[in-house]
CSV table of C-alpha atoms in Angstrom, one decimal:
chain,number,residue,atom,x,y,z
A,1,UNK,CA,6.1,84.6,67.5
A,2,UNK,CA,8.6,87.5,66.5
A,3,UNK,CA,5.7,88.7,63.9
A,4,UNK,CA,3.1,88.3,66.1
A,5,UNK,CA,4.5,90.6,68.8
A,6,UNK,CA,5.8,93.3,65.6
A,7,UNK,CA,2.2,92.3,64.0
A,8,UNK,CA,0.6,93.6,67.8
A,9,UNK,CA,3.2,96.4,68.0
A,10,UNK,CA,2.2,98.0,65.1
A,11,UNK,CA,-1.9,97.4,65.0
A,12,UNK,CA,-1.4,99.4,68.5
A,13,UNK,CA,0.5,102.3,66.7
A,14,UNK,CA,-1.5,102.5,64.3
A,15,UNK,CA,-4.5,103.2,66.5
A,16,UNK,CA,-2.3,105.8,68.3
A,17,UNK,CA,-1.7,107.8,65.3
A,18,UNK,CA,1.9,106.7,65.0
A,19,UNK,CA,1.6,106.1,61.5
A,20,UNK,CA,5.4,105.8,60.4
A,21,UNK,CA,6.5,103.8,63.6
A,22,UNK,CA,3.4,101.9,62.2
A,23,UNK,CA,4.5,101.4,59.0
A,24,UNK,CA,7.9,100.5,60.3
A,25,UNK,CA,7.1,97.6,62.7
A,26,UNK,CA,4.7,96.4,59.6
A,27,UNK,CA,7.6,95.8,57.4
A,28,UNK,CA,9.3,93.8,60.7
A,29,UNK,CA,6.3,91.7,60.9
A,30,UNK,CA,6.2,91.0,56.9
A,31,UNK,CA,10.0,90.2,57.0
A,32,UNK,CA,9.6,87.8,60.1
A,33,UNK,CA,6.4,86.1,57.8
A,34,UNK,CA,9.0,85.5,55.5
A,35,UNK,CA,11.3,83.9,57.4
A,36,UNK,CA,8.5,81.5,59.5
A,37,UNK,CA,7.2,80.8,55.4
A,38,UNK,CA,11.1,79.8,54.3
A,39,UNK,CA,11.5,77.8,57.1
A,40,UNK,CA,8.6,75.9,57.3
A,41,UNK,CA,9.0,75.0,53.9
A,42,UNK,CA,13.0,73.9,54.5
A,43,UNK,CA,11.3,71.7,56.9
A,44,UNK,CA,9.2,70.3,54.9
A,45,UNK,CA,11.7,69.9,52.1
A,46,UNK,CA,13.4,67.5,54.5
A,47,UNK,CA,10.9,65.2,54.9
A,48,UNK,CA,12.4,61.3,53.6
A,49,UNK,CA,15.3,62.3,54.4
A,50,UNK,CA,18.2,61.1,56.8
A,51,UNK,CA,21.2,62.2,58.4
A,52,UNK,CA,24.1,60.5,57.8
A,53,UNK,CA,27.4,60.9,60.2
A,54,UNK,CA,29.3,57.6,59.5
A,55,UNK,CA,28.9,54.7,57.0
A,56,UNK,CA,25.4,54.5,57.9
A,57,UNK,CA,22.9,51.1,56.9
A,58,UNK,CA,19.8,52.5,54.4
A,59,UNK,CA,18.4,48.7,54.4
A,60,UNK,CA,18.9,45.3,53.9
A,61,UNK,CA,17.8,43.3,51.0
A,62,UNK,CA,15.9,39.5,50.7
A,63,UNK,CA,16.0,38.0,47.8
A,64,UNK,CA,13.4,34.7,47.0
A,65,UNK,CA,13.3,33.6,43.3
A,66,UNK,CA,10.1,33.3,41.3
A,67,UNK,CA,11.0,32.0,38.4
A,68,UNK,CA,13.7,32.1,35.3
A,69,UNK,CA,14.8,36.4,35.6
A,70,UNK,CA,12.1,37.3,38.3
A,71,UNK,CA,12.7,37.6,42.0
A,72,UNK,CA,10.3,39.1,45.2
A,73,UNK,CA,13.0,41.3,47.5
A,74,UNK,CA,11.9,42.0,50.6
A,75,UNK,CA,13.5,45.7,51.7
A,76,UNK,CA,13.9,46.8,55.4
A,77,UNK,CA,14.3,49.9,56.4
A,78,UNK,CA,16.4,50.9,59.6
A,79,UNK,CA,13.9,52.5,61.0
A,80,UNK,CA,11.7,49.3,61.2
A,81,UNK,CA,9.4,49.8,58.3
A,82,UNK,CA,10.1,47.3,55.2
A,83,UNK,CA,8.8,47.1,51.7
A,84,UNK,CA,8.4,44.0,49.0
A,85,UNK,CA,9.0,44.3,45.7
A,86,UNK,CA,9.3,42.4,42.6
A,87,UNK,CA,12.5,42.8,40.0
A,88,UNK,CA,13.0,41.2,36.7
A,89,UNK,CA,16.6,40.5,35.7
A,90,UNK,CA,19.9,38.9,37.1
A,91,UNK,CA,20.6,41.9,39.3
A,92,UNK,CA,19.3,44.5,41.8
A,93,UNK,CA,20.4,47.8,41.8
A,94,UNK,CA,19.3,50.3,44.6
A,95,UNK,CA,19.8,54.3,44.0
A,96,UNK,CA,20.0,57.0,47.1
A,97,UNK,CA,19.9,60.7,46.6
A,98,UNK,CA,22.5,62.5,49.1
A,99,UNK,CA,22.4,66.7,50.2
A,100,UNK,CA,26.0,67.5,51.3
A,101,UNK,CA,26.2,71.1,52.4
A,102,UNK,CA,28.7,73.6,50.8
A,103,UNK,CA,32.3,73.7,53.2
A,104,UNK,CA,31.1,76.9,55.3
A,105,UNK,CA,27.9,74.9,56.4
A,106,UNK,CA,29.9,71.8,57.4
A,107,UNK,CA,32.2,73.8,59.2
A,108,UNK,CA,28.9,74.9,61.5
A,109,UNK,CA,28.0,71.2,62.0
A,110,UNK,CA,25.9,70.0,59.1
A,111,UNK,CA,26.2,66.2,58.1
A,112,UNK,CA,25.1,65.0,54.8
A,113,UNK,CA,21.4,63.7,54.3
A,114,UNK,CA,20.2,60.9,52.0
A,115,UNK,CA,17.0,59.8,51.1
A,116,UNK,CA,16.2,56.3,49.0
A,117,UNK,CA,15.2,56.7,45.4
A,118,UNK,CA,14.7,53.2,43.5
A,119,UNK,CA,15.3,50.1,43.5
A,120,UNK,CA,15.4,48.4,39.9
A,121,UNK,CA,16.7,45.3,37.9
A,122,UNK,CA,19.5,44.9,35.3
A,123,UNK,CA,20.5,42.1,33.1
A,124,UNK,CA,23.6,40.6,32.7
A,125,UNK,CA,23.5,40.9,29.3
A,126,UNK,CA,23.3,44.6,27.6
A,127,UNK,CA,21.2,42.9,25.0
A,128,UNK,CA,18.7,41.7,27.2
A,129,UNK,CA,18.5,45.1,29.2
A,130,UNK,CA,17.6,46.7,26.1
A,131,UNK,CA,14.8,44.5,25.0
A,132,UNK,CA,13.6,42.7,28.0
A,133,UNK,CA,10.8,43.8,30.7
A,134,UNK,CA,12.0,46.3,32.8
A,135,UNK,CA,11.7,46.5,36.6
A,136,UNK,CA,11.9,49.8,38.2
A,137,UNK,CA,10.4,51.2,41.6
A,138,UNK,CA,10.1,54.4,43.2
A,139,UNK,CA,11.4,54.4,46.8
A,140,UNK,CA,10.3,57.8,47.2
A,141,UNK,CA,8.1,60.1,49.4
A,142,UNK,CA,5.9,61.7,47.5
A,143,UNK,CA,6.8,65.6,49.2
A,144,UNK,CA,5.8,68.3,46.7
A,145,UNK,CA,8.8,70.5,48.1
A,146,UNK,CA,11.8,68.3,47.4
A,147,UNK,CA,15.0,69.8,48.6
A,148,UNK,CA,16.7,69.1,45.3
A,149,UNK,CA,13.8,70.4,43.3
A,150,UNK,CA,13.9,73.8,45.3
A,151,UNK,CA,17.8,73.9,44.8
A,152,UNK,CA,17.5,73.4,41.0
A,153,UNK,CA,14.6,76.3,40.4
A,154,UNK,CA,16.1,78.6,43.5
A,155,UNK,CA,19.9,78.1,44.1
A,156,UNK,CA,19.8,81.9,45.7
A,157,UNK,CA,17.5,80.9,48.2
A,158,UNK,CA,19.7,78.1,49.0
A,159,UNK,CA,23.3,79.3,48.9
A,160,UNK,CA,24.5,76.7,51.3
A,161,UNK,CA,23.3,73.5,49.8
A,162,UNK,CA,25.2,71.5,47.2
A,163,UNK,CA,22.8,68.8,46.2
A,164,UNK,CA,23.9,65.8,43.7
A,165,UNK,CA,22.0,62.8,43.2
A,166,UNK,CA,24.8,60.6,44.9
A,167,UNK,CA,25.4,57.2,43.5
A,168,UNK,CA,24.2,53.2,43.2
A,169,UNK,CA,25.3,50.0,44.0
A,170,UNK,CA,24.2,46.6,42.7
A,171,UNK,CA,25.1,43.0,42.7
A,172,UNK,CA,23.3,39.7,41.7
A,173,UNK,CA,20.4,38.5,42.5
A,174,UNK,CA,20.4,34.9,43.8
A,175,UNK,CA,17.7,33.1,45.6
A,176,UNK,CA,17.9,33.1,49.3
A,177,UNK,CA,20.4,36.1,49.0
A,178,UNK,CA,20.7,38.6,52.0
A,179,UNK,CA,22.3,42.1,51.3
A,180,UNK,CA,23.5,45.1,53.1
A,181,UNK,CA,23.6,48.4,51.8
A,182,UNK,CA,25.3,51.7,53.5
A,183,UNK,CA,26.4,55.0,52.4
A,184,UNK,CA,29.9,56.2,53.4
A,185,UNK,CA,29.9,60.4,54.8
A,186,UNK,CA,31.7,60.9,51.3
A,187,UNK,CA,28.3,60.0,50.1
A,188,UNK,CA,29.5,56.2,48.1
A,189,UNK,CA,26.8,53.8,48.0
A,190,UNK,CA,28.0,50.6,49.0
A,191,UNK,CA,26.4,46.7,48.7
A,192,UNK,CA,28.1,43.6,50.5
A,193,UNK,CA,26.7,40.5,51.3
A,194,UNK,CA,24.6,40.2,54.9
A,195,UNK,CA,26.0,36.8,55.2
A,196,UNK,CA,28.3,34.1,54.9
A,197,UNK,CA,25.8,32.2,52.6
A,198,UNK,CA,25.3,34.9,50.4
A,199,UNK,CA,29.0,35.9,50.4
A,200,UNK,CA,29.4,31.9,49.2
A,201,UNK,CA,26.9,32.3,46.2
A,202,UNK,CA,28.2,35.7,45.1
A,203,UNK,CA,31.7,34.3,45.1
A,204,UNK,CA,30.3,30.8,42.8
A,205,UNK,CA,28.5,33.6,40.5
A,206,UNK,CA,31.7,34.8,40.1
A,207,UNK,CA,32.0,38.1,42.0
């Protein structure tokens, strides 16, 4: 809006023979271009990701076995959408990417954001996780301005951003398992049982 009205402002000066007044409110109108361009693509850099003000749920987990090492997990998503997948292994492990803002932004408001990255399946056994079939799937949007990306190739443009890849959680996957998995304001990934069932196998499996 600002660069329209400096935009119209200077088109009209121009025609009056104003020429450095012109020329002046020209420069405005490519400086507020700049700013409507910076922030529409900060906008869209957001896009997947969530804010996050207390230990918040990112989704709960249903685990039904398949066979010997292979499981379908069902994934729900607090927002009501949901997801299957299927993992090879004995565990799951789920992976969140986390923006926390540096101190002088936090002090203005700002919570942490996360966004879901992949889900995945591990063995037991370091062996088998080198030489087995691997299980790994992208959570992701796919957003060709990624917040992280745009802080690694332009940290000047975003001073107040500190961007990490935060952390992951797994545990064992057992048939008829329900999981819960939140991320703390500190920006810990956390996994625990949805259930008293669950809680009963993880503690036979020995966890």
């Amino acid at each position: 809006l600002f660069a329209l009205i400096s935009g119209f402002g200077a088109r009209r000066r121009w025609r009056d023979r104003h020429r450095l007044s012109a020329c002046h409110r020209g420069l405005w109108t490519l400086v507020f271009l700049l700013l409507a361009l910076l922030g529409a693509l900060s906008g869209s850099a957001l896009l997947g990701y969530r804010r996050l003000t207390t230990e918040t749920t990112l989704a709960t987990l249903d685990v039904r076995q398949l066979g010997p090492q292979r499981y379908a997990v069902r994934i729900d998503f607090p927002d009501g959408g949901h997801r299957g997948v299927e993992l090879a292994g004995d565990q799951w492990q789920l992976d969140a990417r986390v923006v926390k803002w540096q101190p002088r932004a936090v002090m203005l408001g700002a919570s942490p954001l996360y966004r879901l990255d992949r889900i995945s399946g591990r063995y037991a056994d370091a062996a088998e996780e080198s030489e087995r079939e691997r299980s790994v799937v992208s959570l992701e949007n796919n957003n060709p301005f990624d917040l992280l990306d745009l802080k690694r190739r332009f940290p000047q443009w975003l001073p107040w951003i500190d961007a990490d890849y935060g952390s992951a959680a797994y545990l064992p996957l057992v048939d008829g398992g329900s999981y819960r998995v939140s991320l703390a304001p500190a920006g810990g990934l956390v996994a625990r049982p949805a259930d008293a069932q669950t809680a009963q196998k993880l503690k036979d499996a020995g966890w």
